[in-house]
Amino acid sequence: MSRAACRRARPLLALAVVATLALVLAACGGSGGTSSSEEDPTLRFGMTIGLSSFDPNGEAASTAGTGDTPYLRLVYDTLVDGSATDGTLAPSLATSWEQEGVTLTFHLREDVTFTDGSRLDAEVAKANLDANRESRLAQGASTTGSTAPPTAEVVDDYTVRLTFDVATSEMASQYTGKNGMMISAAALGTESLDQEPVGSGPYTYAADRSTTGARYVYERNPDYWNPDAQHFGTVELLQFEDPSAQQNALRSGQVDVATLDPSFASQAEEAGYDTVTVSKEAWLMLIQDRDGTLSPALGDERVRQAIAYAIDRVTFVDVIVEGYGEPTTQLYAEGSRWYDESLAGDYEYDPDKARELLADAGYEDGFSFSAPSSSATSTAVTAIQGMLDEVGITMEVKLVDQASFNPTTGEYPVFIASFPIDEPATGLAVFLGDSPLNAFDVADPELTALADEAATTVDADARKALNDQLLEEVIDQGIVVSLSTSESVAAHSGAVADVTWNLDDPVPNILTITPAG
């Protein structure tokens, strides 16, 4: 029996919907085929996340986080390759690097050409790193501490050195994504870069074959320095309005790879499609208004703890993540290296305790606050709304557009989402201090200092102890209410192979996928 089929039983309504899908999937079959010849195959990849800008340092791309990186990775190389599923770093534009204290020195390839004909050298790399630093500072990054962007200097023609404010064990890994993407110096900062990328990546963007918001076509770069990494002649990223439309495209053969709602995974497998999963996110409620600016009740720690006790996480996992996850009150599931055994059992579902805390805080008759809901979060938000209502808390749901919603504006006191969560020192730091997600500028200098100390501690045991302390404080203070872990699921036809998923990417790694056979 398949892994997905072994999951716990789904709700009856979901089963009815899934049964219909299974019939269609069975009719289409999972073997499929790419839309071009075996000599020059095309990969068709389904996306629900849109492209904000081809400028990785632009404001739109910064707001998008990692969501639009699949569009960018095809045209831009990074200094460091972080595609390995075990987190191992490998050379890319940088052939090697050394970390000494607060400095990180990159040694660059000498055979890299951008699509405008210009070449990569240390001066170009410095210009890119300077632009990235300015972008991060403009988006609210601190100038001090472990998250402060470094300064860059040229050592020689193909060597560039970064100097950080403090040393951490994660310095090189910061350059596997947007921070490490290299752009032609002539294109840096230009308005045209939003729509016309100028990189050195394995593919070039074919604007004349593309439709913004629907279809993005990339063609093999004939001058690429690593032709072994170019597995397809053409790559098409097809954007869909919602997960249902994307799943329909998979079953009808319009795409070769697509992410799936977990409720469809077992039926996709039974119809002959292969699935791949990765545990990389946690569903959580982020309580941003901890000073009670919009909702005075949320300024009381007891009220925030009451919310944590009101959540039936077992039901949440069964209904919302369809068994693809684990109920947890601490963001991490047992087996994660960041799981803290001492927190097991804290804030488990106890509606009577929730009512008691509300009464102690003076809200025995309850209170209300608003929260946003989008196409990506609506089922989760509705479930939490019902759970809170059981203890007298009214959560007024406001519908927002997924593409335009910005959680950094302070428009809502809380929001519910599935977040990529790694080490507490980095994963939780984005909710504290000067981070844009601390939208109400709640002062928490002790927690920020604790996160910085954990991030800069090299000894593994000491680092774990500091992370445990940070996690406990964030949970106890009700900054984050943990709901469950979440496994992301993708399915692919038999036309492709080597579909792997890195923890840092929103979708399977497009560049590792190969034609089957």
Short mmCIF file of C-alpha atoms in Angstrom, two decimals:
data_model
loop_
_atom_site.label_atom_id
_atom_site.label_comp_id
_atom_site.label_asym_id
_atom_site.label_seq_id
_atom_site.Cartn_x
_atom_site.Cartn_y
_atom_site.Cartn_z
CA MET A 1 0.00 0.00 0.00
CA SER A 2 1.31 3.49 -0.85
CA ARG A 3 2.46 5.92 1.82
CA ALA A 4 -0.37 8.31 1.04
CA ALA A 5 -2.98 5.54 1.08
CA CYS A 6 -1.90 4.58 4.60
CA ARG A 7 -2.93 7.98 5.93
CA ARG A 8 -5.84 8.25 8.29
CA ALA A 9 -9.38 8.34 6.92
CA ARG A 10 -10.50 11.57 5.28
CA PRO A 11 -13.78 13.37 6.04
CA LEU A 12 -16.76 12.11 4.05
CA LEU A 13 -17.13 15.27 2.00
CA ALA A 14 -13.50 15.14 0.96
CA LEU A 15 -13.93 11.49 0.00
CA ALA A 16 -16.80 12.34 -2.31
CA VAL A 17 -14.78 15.00 -4.09
CA VAL A 18 -11.74 12.76 -4.28
CA ALA A 19 -13.69 9.86 -5.73
CA THR A 20 -14.64 12.04 -8.67
CA LEU A 21 -11.03 13.09 -9.17
CA ALA A 22 -9.89 9.46 -9.06
CA LEU A 23 -12.13 8.58 -11.99
CA VAL A 24 -10.73 11.39 -14.08
CA LEU A 25 -7.15 10.60 -13.10
CA ALA A 26 -7.65 6.96 -13.96
CA ALA A 27 -8.97 7.94 -17.36
CA CYS A 28 -5.93 10.13 -18.04
CA GLY A 29 -3.35 7.77 -16.55
CA GLY A 30 -0.06 8.77 -15.01
CA SER A 31 2.39 7.76 -17.69
CA GLY A 32 1.85 10.80 -19.87
CA GLY A 33 4.53 12.44 -21.95
CA THR A 34 6.17 15.80 -22.42
CA SER A 35 4.91 18.01 -25.22
CA SER A 36 8.03 17.82 -27.37
CA SER A 37 10.47 15.35 -28.89
CA GLU A 38 12.78 13.14 -26.84
CA GLU A 39 15.77 14.99 -28.32
CA ASP A 40 14.59 18.40 -27.11
CA PRO A 41 11.94 17.81 -24.43
CA THR A 42 9.79 20.44 -22.75
CA LEU A 43 9.09 20.48 -19.03
CA ARG A 44 5.68 21.87 -18.09
CA PHE A 45 5.49 22.87 -14.43
CA GLY A 46 2.33 24.03 -12.64
CA MET A 47 2.51 27.03 -10.32
CA THR A 48 -0.06 28.74 -8.10
CA ILE A 49 2.43 31.38 -6.96
CA GLY A 50 2.87 34.30 -9.35
CA LEU A 51 5.96 36.18 -10.45
CA SER A 52 6.33 39.59 -8.81
CA SER A 53 9.42 40.78 -10.67
CA PHE A 54 12.51 39.45 -12.43
CA ASP A 55 14.61 41.76 -10.25
CA PRO A 56 15.61 39.70 -7.19
CA ASN A 57 16.58 42.89 -5.36
CA GLY A 58 13.42 44.82 -6.21
CA GLU A 59 10.80 45.74 -3.63
CA ALA A 60 8.18 43.40 -5.15
CA ALA A 61 10.53 40.42 -5.12
CA SER A 62 11.60 41.19 -1.55
CA THR A 63 7.97 41.22 -0.39
CA ALA A 64 7.35 37.91 -2.18
CA GLY A 65 9.99 36.16 -0.07
CA THR A 66 10.93 32.79 -1.57
CA GLY A 67 7.60 32.30 -3.33
CA ASP A 68 8.70 33.45 -6.77
CA THR A 69 12.22 31.98 -6.73
CA PRO A 70 11.32 29.18 -9.22
CA TYR A 71 10.84 31.83 -11.91
CA LEU A 72 14.20 33.39 -11.08
CA ARG A 73 16.36 30.27 -10.67
CA LEU A 74 15.98 29.45 -14.35
CA VAL A 75 17.63 32.70 -15.46
CA TYR A 76 19.96 33.54 -12.56
CA ASP A 77 22.78 31.49 -11.11
CA THR A 78 23.54 31.80 -7.40
CA LEU A 79 26.92 31.97 -5.73
CA VAL A 80 26.21 28.77 -3.79
CA ASP A 81 24.13 25.74 -4.80
CA GLY A 82 21.74 24.70 -2.04
CA SER A 83 19.64 22.24 -4.01
CA ALA A 84 20.68 19.11 -2.08
CA THR A 85 17.80 17.73 -0.04
CA ASP A 86 20.07 17.10 2.95
CA GLY A 87 21.10 20.77 3.13
CA THR A 88 24.64 20.21 1.88
CA LEU A 89 26.08 23.23 0.06
CA ALA A 90 27.89 22.88 -3.28
CA PRO A 91 29.80 25.20 -5.64
CA SER A 92 27.96 27.21 -8.27
CA LEU A 93 29.23 30.62 -9.41
CA ALA A 94 31.57 30.38 -6.45
CA THR A 95 33.94 27.44 -6.90
CA SER A 96 34.90 27.56 -3.23
CA TRP A 97 34.64 29.75 -0.14
CA GLU A 98 36.24 30.19 3.27
CA GLN A 99 34.73 31.50 6.46
CA GLU A 100 37.07 33.12 8.97
CA GLY A 101 35.39 34.85 11.89
CA VAL A 102 33.05 37.50 10.50
CA THR A 103 34.37 37.26 6.94
CA LEU A 104 33.25 35.00 4.09
CA THR A 105 35.44 34.88 0.97
CA PHE A 106 34.07 33.63 -2.37
CA HIS A 107 36.31 32.47 -5.24
CA LEU A 108 34.43 32.91 -8.52
CA ARG A 109 34.31 30.93 -11.75
CA GLU A 110 36.21 32.62 -14.56
CA ASP A 111 34.09 31.37 -17.49
CA VAL A 112 30.67 32.88 -16.79
CA THR A 113 28.93 35.08 -19.36
CA PHE A 114 25.65 36.95 -18.94
CA THR A 115 23.03 36.94 -21.67
CA ASP A 116 24.01 40.50 -22.69
CA GLY A 117 27.56 39.28 -23.40
CA SER A 118 29.19 40.75 -20.31
CA ARG A 119 31.25 38.60 -17.95
CA LEU A 120 31.15 37.85 -14.26
CA ASP A 121 34.10 38.98 -12.15
CA ALA A 122 34.65 40.24 -8.61
CA GLU A 123 33.62 43.82 -9.46
CA VAL A 124 30.31 42.60 -10.87
CA ALA A 125 29.77 40.32 -7.88
CA LYS A 126 30.46 43.23 -5.51
CA ALA A 127 27.97 45.43 -7.38
CA ASN A 128 25.33 42.70 -7.00
CA LEU A 129 26.07 42.16 -3.32
CA ASP A 130 25.96 45.92 -2.70
CA ALA A 131 22.57 46.11 -4.44
CA ASN A 132 21.30 43.21 -2.38
CA ARG A 133 22.50 44.87 0.83
CA GLU A 134 20.73 48.13 -0.04
CA SER A 135 17.54 46.24 -0.90
CA ARG A 136 17.54 44.35 2.38
CA LEU A 137 18.17 47.52 4.39
CA ALA A 138 15.37 49.29 2.51
CA GLN A 139 13.03 46.42 3.45
CA GLY A 140 13.80 46.87 7.14
CA ALA A 141 16.80 44.61 7.75
CA SER A 142 18.83 45.50 10.82
CA THR A 143 22.29 47.03 10.43
CA THR A 144 23.54 45.01 13.38
CA GLY A 145 23.25 41.43 14.59
CA SER A 146 23.06 38.08 12.84
CA THR A 147 20.52 39.20 10.22
CA ALA A 148 22.41 42.34 9.16
CA PRO A 149 23.46 42.20 5.48
CA PRO A 150 27.26 42.23 5.06
CA THR A 151 29.51 44.66 3.23
CA ALA A 152 31.46 43.47 0.17
CA GLU A 153 34.98 44.19 -1.07
CA VAL A 154 37.01 43.07 -4.07
CA VAL A 155 40.11 41.02 -3.19
CA ASP A 156 41.28 40.31 -6.74
CA ASP A 157 39.75 39.82 -10.19
CA TYR A 158 37.78 36.74 -9.18
CA THR A 159 37.65 36.93 -5.39
CA VAL A 160 35.15 38.87 -3.30
CA ARG A 161 35.01 39.08 0.48
CA LEU A 162 31.97 39.71 2.68
CA THR A 163 32.22 41.11 6.19
CA PHE A 164 29.32 40.45 8.56
CA ASP A 165 28.44 42.19 11.80
CA VAL A 166 28.66 38.91 13.71
CA ALA A 167 29.83 35.42 12.77
CA THR A 168 27.25 32.64 12.35
CA SER A 169 27.39 29.06 11.14
CA GLU A 170 24.96 29.82 8.31
CA MET A 171 26.81 32.54 6.38
CA ALA A 172 27.38 30.74 3.06
CA SER A 173 23.85 29.31 3.01
CA GLN A 174 22.47 32.85 2.72
CA TYR A 175 23.69 32.90 -0.89
CA THR A 176 21.76 29.93 -2.27
CA GLY A 177 18.71 32.06 -3.10
CA LYS A 178 17.89 35.64 -4.04
CA ASN A 179 20.77 37.07 -1.98
CA GLY A 180 23.22 35.13 -4.12
CA MET A 181 21.70 35.68 -7.58
CA MET A 182 24.03 37.47 -9.99
CA ILE A 183 22.78 39.98 -12.58
CA SER A 184 24.65 41.71 -15.38
CA ALA A 185 26.12 44.95 -14.00
CA ALA A 186 24.54 46.93 -16.84
CA ALA A 187 21.07 45.72 -15.87
CA LEU A 188 21.35 46.20 -12.10
CA GLY A 189 18.74 48.61 -10.80
CA THR A 190 17.14 49.32 -14.19
CA GLU A 191 13.36 49.47 -14.59
CA SER A 192 13.49 47.04 -17.49
CA LEU A 193 14.85 44.33 -15.18
CA ASP A 194 11.34 43.82 -13.78
CA GLN A 195 10.30 42.19 -17.07
CA GLU A 196 13.60 41.48 -18.84
CA PRO A 197 16.04 39.36 -16.79
CA VAL A 198 19.74 39.51 -17.66
CA GLY A 199 21.43 36.63 -15.91
CA SER A 200 23.86 33.79 -16.53
CA GLY A 201 21.48 30.94 -15.74
CA PRO A 202 20.78 27.73 -17.69
CA TYR A 203 17.75 29.24 -19.46
CA THR A 204 16.72 32.54 -21.02
CA TYR A 205 13.27 34.06 -20.71
CA ALA A 206 11.28 34.01 -23.97
CA ALA A 207 9.02 37.03 -23.51
CA ASP A 208 7.57 36.69 -27.01
CA ARG A 209 6.25 33.21 -26.17
CA SER A 210 5.04 34.10 -22.69
CA THR A 211 1.86 35.60 -21.24
CA THR A 212 2.26 37.50 -17.97
CA GLY A 213 0.27 35.91 -15.19
CA ALA A 214 -0.40 32.71 -17.13
CA ARG A 215 2.54 31.21 -19.02
CA TYR A 216 6.27 31.82 -18.64
CA VAL A 217 8.48 30.19 -21.27
CA TYR A 218 12.22 29.63 -20.88
CA GLU A 219 14.61 28.39 -23.57
CA ARG A 220 17.96 26.65 -23.17
CA ASN A 221 20.83 29.15 -22.86
CA PRO A 222 23.28 28.15 -25.65
CA ASP A 223 26.22 29.80 -23.88
CA TYR A 224 25.68 28.29 -20.46
CA TRP A 225 28.85 27.27 -18.61
CA ASN A 226 27.36 24.00 -17.34
CA PRO A 227 25.42 22.28 -20.17
CA ASP A 228 25.06 19.09 -18.12
CA ALA A 229 22.57 20.97 -15.94
CA GLN A 230 20.28 21.78 -18.89
CA HIS A 231 17.94 18.80 -18.95
CA PHE A 232 15.26 20.32 -21.18
CA GLY A 233 15.19 22.39 -24.32
CA THR A 234 12.26 24.42 -22.99
CA VAL A 235 10.74 24.94 -19.56
CA GLU A 236 7.21 26.31 -19.20
CA LEU A 237 5.92 27.58 -15.88
CA LEU A 238 2.13 27.63 -16.09
CA GLN A 239 0.43 29.79 -13.49
CA PHE A 240 -2.99 28.81 -12.16
CA GLU A 241 -5.40 30.85 -10.08
CA ASP A 242 -5.81 28.25 -7.34
CA PRO A 243 -4.74 24.72 -6.36
CA SER A 244 -7.88 23.17 -7.85
CA ALA A 245 -7.15 24.57 -11.28
CA GLN A 246 -3.59 23.33 -11.03
CA GLN A 247 -4.73 19.84 -10.07
CA ASN A 248 -7.14 19.82 -13.01
CA ALA A 249 -4.21 20.70 -15.28
CA LEU A 250 -2.22 17.76 -13.94
CA ARG A 251 -4.97 15.22 -14.46
CA SER A 252 -5.73 16.50 -17.96
CA GLY A 253 -2.07 16.25 -18.98
CA GLN A 254 -1.39 19.99 -19.32
CA VAL A 255 1.51 19.86 -16.87
CA ASP A 256 4.13 17.26 -15.95
CA VAL A 257 4.63 18.37 -12.35
CA ALA A 258 2.32 20.15 -9.92
CA THR A 259 1.88 20.63 -6.22
CA LEU A 260 -1.24 18.98 -4.80
CA ASP A 261 -3.74 19.48 -2.04
CA PRO A 262 -2.96 16.51 0.24
CA SER A 263 -6.53 15.21 -0.12
CA PHE A 264 -5.79 14.29 -3.74
CA ALA A 265 -2.42 12.60 -3.18
CA SER A 266 -3.51 8.98 -2.65
CA GLN A 267 -5.83 9.11 -5.66
CA ALA A 268 -3.04 10.52 -7.81
CA GLU A 269 -0.80 7.63 -6.78
CA GLU A 270 -3.51 5.07 -7.51
CA ALA A 271 -3.90 6.56 -10.98
CA GLY A 272 -0.22 6.05 -11.72
CA TYR A 273 1.28 9.38 -10.73
CA ASP A 274 4.31 9.52 -8.45
CA THR A 275 4.25 11.79 -5.41
CA VAL A 276 6.97 13.48 -3.41
CA THR A 277 6.54 15.08 0.00
CA VAL A 278 8.60 17.27 2.29
CA SER A 279 7.96 18.40 5.87
CA LYS A 280 9.07 21.98 5.80
CA GLU A 281 6.29 24.18 7.11
CA ALA A 282 4.14 24.78 10.16
CA TRP A 283 0.62 26.13 10.26
CA LEU A 284 0.50 28.87 12.85
CA MET A 285 -1.38 31.91 14.05
CA LEU A 286 0.93 34.90 14.35
CA ILE A 287 -0.38 37.38 16.91
CA GLN A 288 1.17 40.63 15.74
CA ASP A 289 -0.90 43.02 17.88
CA ARG A 290 0.69 42.02 21.19
CA ASP A 291 0.42 45.53 22.61
CA GLY A 292 -3.35 45.58 22.02
CA THR A 293 -3.34 48.44 19.51
CA LEU A 294 -6.27 47.18 17.42
CA SER A 295 -7.59 44.56 19.84
CA PRO A 296 -6.91 45.47 23.48
CA ALA A 297 -7.61 41.90 24.64
CA LEU A 298 -4.68 40.59 22.65
CA GLY A 299 -2.35 42.78 24.71
CA ASP A 300 -2.92 40.37 27.63
CA GLU A 301 -0.65 37.30 27.60
CA ARG A 302 -3.38 35.23 29.28
CA VAL A 303 -5.72 35.90 26.36
CA ARG A 304 -3.10 34.79 23.86
CA GLN A 305 -2.53 31.63 25.90
CA ALA A 306 -6.30 31.04 25.95
CA ILE A 307 -6.27 31.03 22.16
CA ALA A 308 -3.57 28.35 22.23
CA TYR A 309 -5.66 26.14 24.54
CA ALA A 310 -8.75 26.58 22.32
CA ILE A 311 -7.16 24.88 19.29
CA ASP A 312 -8.08 21.25 18.58
CA ARG A 313 -4.93 20.35 16.69
CA VAL A 314 -5.82 16.72 16.05
CA THR A 315 -8.95 17.80 14.19
CA PHE A 316 -6.94 20.48 12.39
CA VAL A 317 -4.51 17.85 11.06
CA ASP A 318 -7.33 15.50 10.02
CA VAL A 319 -9.39 18.14 8.23
CA ILE A 320 -6.98 20.81 7.04
CA VAL A 321 -3.75 19.01 6.18
CA GLU A 322 -5.53 15.69 5.48
CA GLY A 323 -3.16 13.73 7.68
CA TYR A 324 -0.06 15.18 5.99
CA GLY A 325 1.36 16.68 9.14
CA GLU A 326 1.46 16.30 12.91
CA PRO A 327 -0.42 18.19 15.63
CA THR A 328 2.11 20.18 17.63
CA THR A 329 1.98 23.01 20.14
CA GLN A 330 5.60 23.98 19.47
CA LEU A 331 5.90 24.28 15.64
CA TYR A 332 8.12 21.20 15.38
CA ALA A 333 7.12 17.53 15.33
CA GLU A 334 8.85 14.81 17.32
CA GLY A 335 11.89 13.74 15.31
CA SER A 336 12.85 17.27 14.30
CA ARG A 337 16.24 18.32 15.66
CA TRP A 338 14.54 21.46 17.02
CA TYR A 339 11.77 19.57 18.85
CA ASP A 340 11.86 20.25 22.61
CA GLU A 341 10.69 17.27 24.68
CA SER A 342 10.19 19.50 27.72
CA LEU A 343 7.41 21.39 25.91
CA ALA A 344 5.45 18.25 25.01
CA GLY A 345 1.91 18.53 26.33
CA ASP A 346 1.98 22.30 26.88
CA TYR A 347 -1.08 24.10 25.52
CA GLU A 348 -2.82 20.93 24.35
CA TYR A 349 -6.52 21.30 23.56
CA ASP A 350 -8.36 22.34 26.74
CA PRO A 351 -11.35 24.63 26.10
CA ASP A 352 -12.17 24.84 29.82
CA LYS A 353 -8.66 26.15 30.52
CA ALA A 354 -9.12 28.65 27.69
CA ARG A 355 -12.36 29.96 29.26
CA GLU A 356 -10.67 30.15 32.68
CA LEU A 357 -7.82 32.26 31.32
CA LEU A 358 -10.24 34.55 29.50
CA ALA A 359 -12.20 35.08 32.72
CA ASP A 360 -9.00 35.79 34.68
CA ALA A 361 -8.12 38.44 32.11
CA GLY A 362 -11.57 40.04 32.39
CA TYR A 363 -13.03 38.65 29.18
CA GLU A 364 -15.43 36.05 30.54
CA ASP A 365 -17.96 37.28 27.97
CA GLY A 366 -15.42 36.95 25.20
CA PHE A 367 -14.07 39.50 22.74
CA SER A 368 -13.63 39.90 19.00
CA PHE A 369 -10.87 40.62 16.52
CA SER A 370 -10.45 40.44 12.74
CA ALA A 371 -8.26 38.16 10.64
CA PRO A 372 -7.61 37.92 6.89
CA SER A 373 -8.56 34.90 4.80
CA SER A 374 -7.37 34.14 1.27
CA SER A 375 -7.75 31.30 -1.22
CA ALA A 376 -4.66 29.66 0.30
CA THR A 377 -5.79 29.90 3.93
CA SER A 378 -9.61 29.96 3.87
CA THR A 379 -10.23 26.39 5.09
CA ALA A 380 -7.72 26.76 7.91
CA VAL A 381 -9.07 30.16 8.95
CA THR A 382 -12.65 28.85 8.96
CA ALA A 383 -11.65 25.88 11.13
CA ILE A 384 -9.88 28.10 13.67
CA GLN A 385 -12.81 30.51 13.64
CA GLY A 386 -15.11 27.69 14.78
CA MET A 387 -12.74 26.51 17.50
CA LEU A 388 -12.37 30.01 18.95
CA ASP A 389 -16.12 30.53 18.85
CA GLU A 390 -16.52 27.52 21.16
CA VAL A 391 -14.73 29.41 23.95
CA GLY A 392 -16.41 32.76 23.32
CA ILE A 393 -13.86 34.42 21.04
CA THR A 394 -15.25 35.91 17.84
CA MET A 395 -12.81 36.01 14.94
CA GLU A 396 -14.25 38.21 12.19
CA VAL A 397 -12.94 36.90 8.87
CA LYS A 398 -12.08 39.38 6.14
CA LEU A 399 -11.56 38.06 2.61
CA VAL A 400 -8.36 39.29 0.94
CA ASP A 401 -6.69 38.67 -2.40
CA GLN A 402 -3.87 36.14 -1.98
CA ALA A 403 -1.63 37.86 -4.54
CA SER A 404 -1.87 41.34 -3.04
CA PHE A 405 -2.18 40.64 0.70
CA ASN A 406 0.74 42.07 2.65
CA PRO A 407 1.08 40.86 6.26
CA THR A 408 3.54 43.63 7.15
CA THR A 409 1.09 46.56 7.04
CA GLY A 410 -0.49 46.13 10.48
CA GLU A 411 -4.00 46.09 9.05
CA TYR A 412 -4.96 42.99 11.03
CA PRO A 413 -4.02 42.01 14.59
CA VAL A 414 -3.38 38.37 13.65
CA PHE A 415 -3.04 36.20 10.59
CA ILE A 416 -3.03 32.47 9.99
CA ALA A 417 -0.67 30.90 7.47
CA SER A 418 1.63 28.02 6.71
CA PHE A 419 5.19 29.22 7.29
CA PRO A 420 8.54 27.68 6.43
CA ILE A 421 10.13 27.09 9.82
CA ASP A 422 13.71 25.97 10.29
CA GLU A 423 15.87 26.73 13.30
CA PRO A 424 14.06 28.85 15.94
CA ALA A 425 16.91 31.40 15.94
CA THR A 426 16.20 32.21 12.29
CA GLY A 427 12.63 30.99 11.79
CA LEU A 428 11.21 32.84 14.79
CA ALA A 429 13.43 35.89 14.46
CA VAL A 430 11.34 37.03 11.48
CA PHE A 431 8.49 37.75 13.91
CA LEU A 432 10.60 39.86 16.28
CA GLY A 433 12.53 43.10 16.56
CA ASP A 434 12.97 45.11 13.37
CA SER A 435 11.50 42.42 11.13
CA PRO A 436 8.70 43.65 8.82
CA LEU A 437 6.47 40.86 10.19
CA ASN A 438 6.62 42.57 13.59
CA ALA A 439 4.08 44.89 12.03
CA PHE A 440 3.08 46.68 15.25
CA ASP A 441 6.70 47.27 16.32
CA VAL A 442 6.26 45.40 19.58
CA ALA A 443 9.41 45.85 21.66
CA ASP A 444 11.02 42.54 22.54
CA PRO A 445 14.75 43.28 23.01
CA GLU A 446 15.39 40.25 25.25
CA LEU A 447 13.95 37.81 22.72
CA THR A 448 15.78 39.49 19.86
CA ALA A 449 19.06 39.26 21.77
CA LEU A 450 18.36 35.60 22.56
CA ALA A 451 17.71 34.86 18.87
CA ASP A 452 20.95 36.62 17.91
CA GLU A 453 22.91 34.70 20.54
CA ALA A 454 21.51 31.36 19.34
CA ALA A 455 22.23 32.20 15.69
CA THR A 456 25.84 33.09 16.43
CA THR A 457 26.63 30.14 18.71
CA VAL A 458 28.68 27.51 16.89
CA ASP A 459 28.74 24.76 19.55
CA ALA A 460 25.83 22.44 18.68
CA ASP A 461 24.71 21.64 22.25
CA ALA A 462 24.86 25.25 23.39
CA ARG A 463 23.04 26.35 20.25
CA LYS A 464 20.26 23.80 20.85
CA ALA A 465 19.84 24.95 24.46
CA LEU A 466 19.48 28.59 23.39
CA ASN A 467 17.02 27.66 20.66
CA ASP A 468 14.97 25.67 23.19
CA GLN A 469 14.84 28.70 25.46
CA LEU A 470 13.77 30.98 22.61
CA LEU A 471 11.08 28.56 21.45
CA GLU A 472 9.64 28.24 24.96
CA GLU A 473 9.47 32.03 25.40
CA VAL A 474 7.80 32.63 22.04
CA ILE A 475 5.18 29.95 22.73
CA ASP A 476 4.55 30.97 26.37
CA GLN A 477 4.19 34.64 25.47
CA GLY A 478 1.65 33.79 22.79
CA ILE A 479 3.58 35.45 20.00
CA VAL A 480 2.95 32.37 17.88
CA VAL A 481 0.14 29.85 18.36
CA SER A 482 1.30 26.59 16.80
CA LEU A 483 -1.36 24.58 14.92
CA SER A 484 0.42 21.72 13.15
CA THR A 485 3.31 20.77 10.96
CA SER A 486 2.50 20.48 7.27
CA GLU A 487 3.88 18.24 4.56
CA SER A 488 3.85 19.71 1.09
CA VAL A 489 2.90 17.28 -1.66
CA ALA A 490 3.67 17.27 -5.38
CA ALA A 491 2.78 14.77 -8.11
CA HIS A 492 4.45 14.13 -11.43
CA SER A 493 3.77 12.06 -14.51
CA GLY A 494 5.96 9.23 -15.73
CA ALA A 495 7.44 11.56 -18.33
CA VAL A 496 9.86 13.05 -15.79
CA ALA A 497 12.17 11.79 -13.06
CA ASP A 498 14.43 13.06 -10.27
CA VAL A 499 11.74 15.26 -8.73
CA THR A 500 13.28 16.37 -5.43
CA TRP A 501 12.27 18.99 -2.92
CA ASN A 502 14.57 21.26 -0.94
CA LEU A 503 13.37 22.63 2.39
CA ASP A 504 14.00 26.22 1.30
CA ASP A 505 11.97 26.09 -1.94
CA PRO A 506 8.19 26.56 -2.32
CA VAL A 507 7.98 23.86 -5.02
CA PRO A 508 10.16 20.92 -6.11
CA ASN A 509 13.50 21.99 -7.56
CA ILE A 510 12.93 22.53 -11.28
CA LEU A 511 16.62 22.35 -12.14
CA THR A 512 17.07 18.81 -10.80
CA ILE A 513 14.16 17.33 -12.78
CA THR A 514 15.13 15.19 -15.78
CA PRO A 515 13.22 13.51 -18.62
CA ALA A 516 12.30 9.93 -17.73
CA GLY A 517 14.54 7.26 -19.23
#
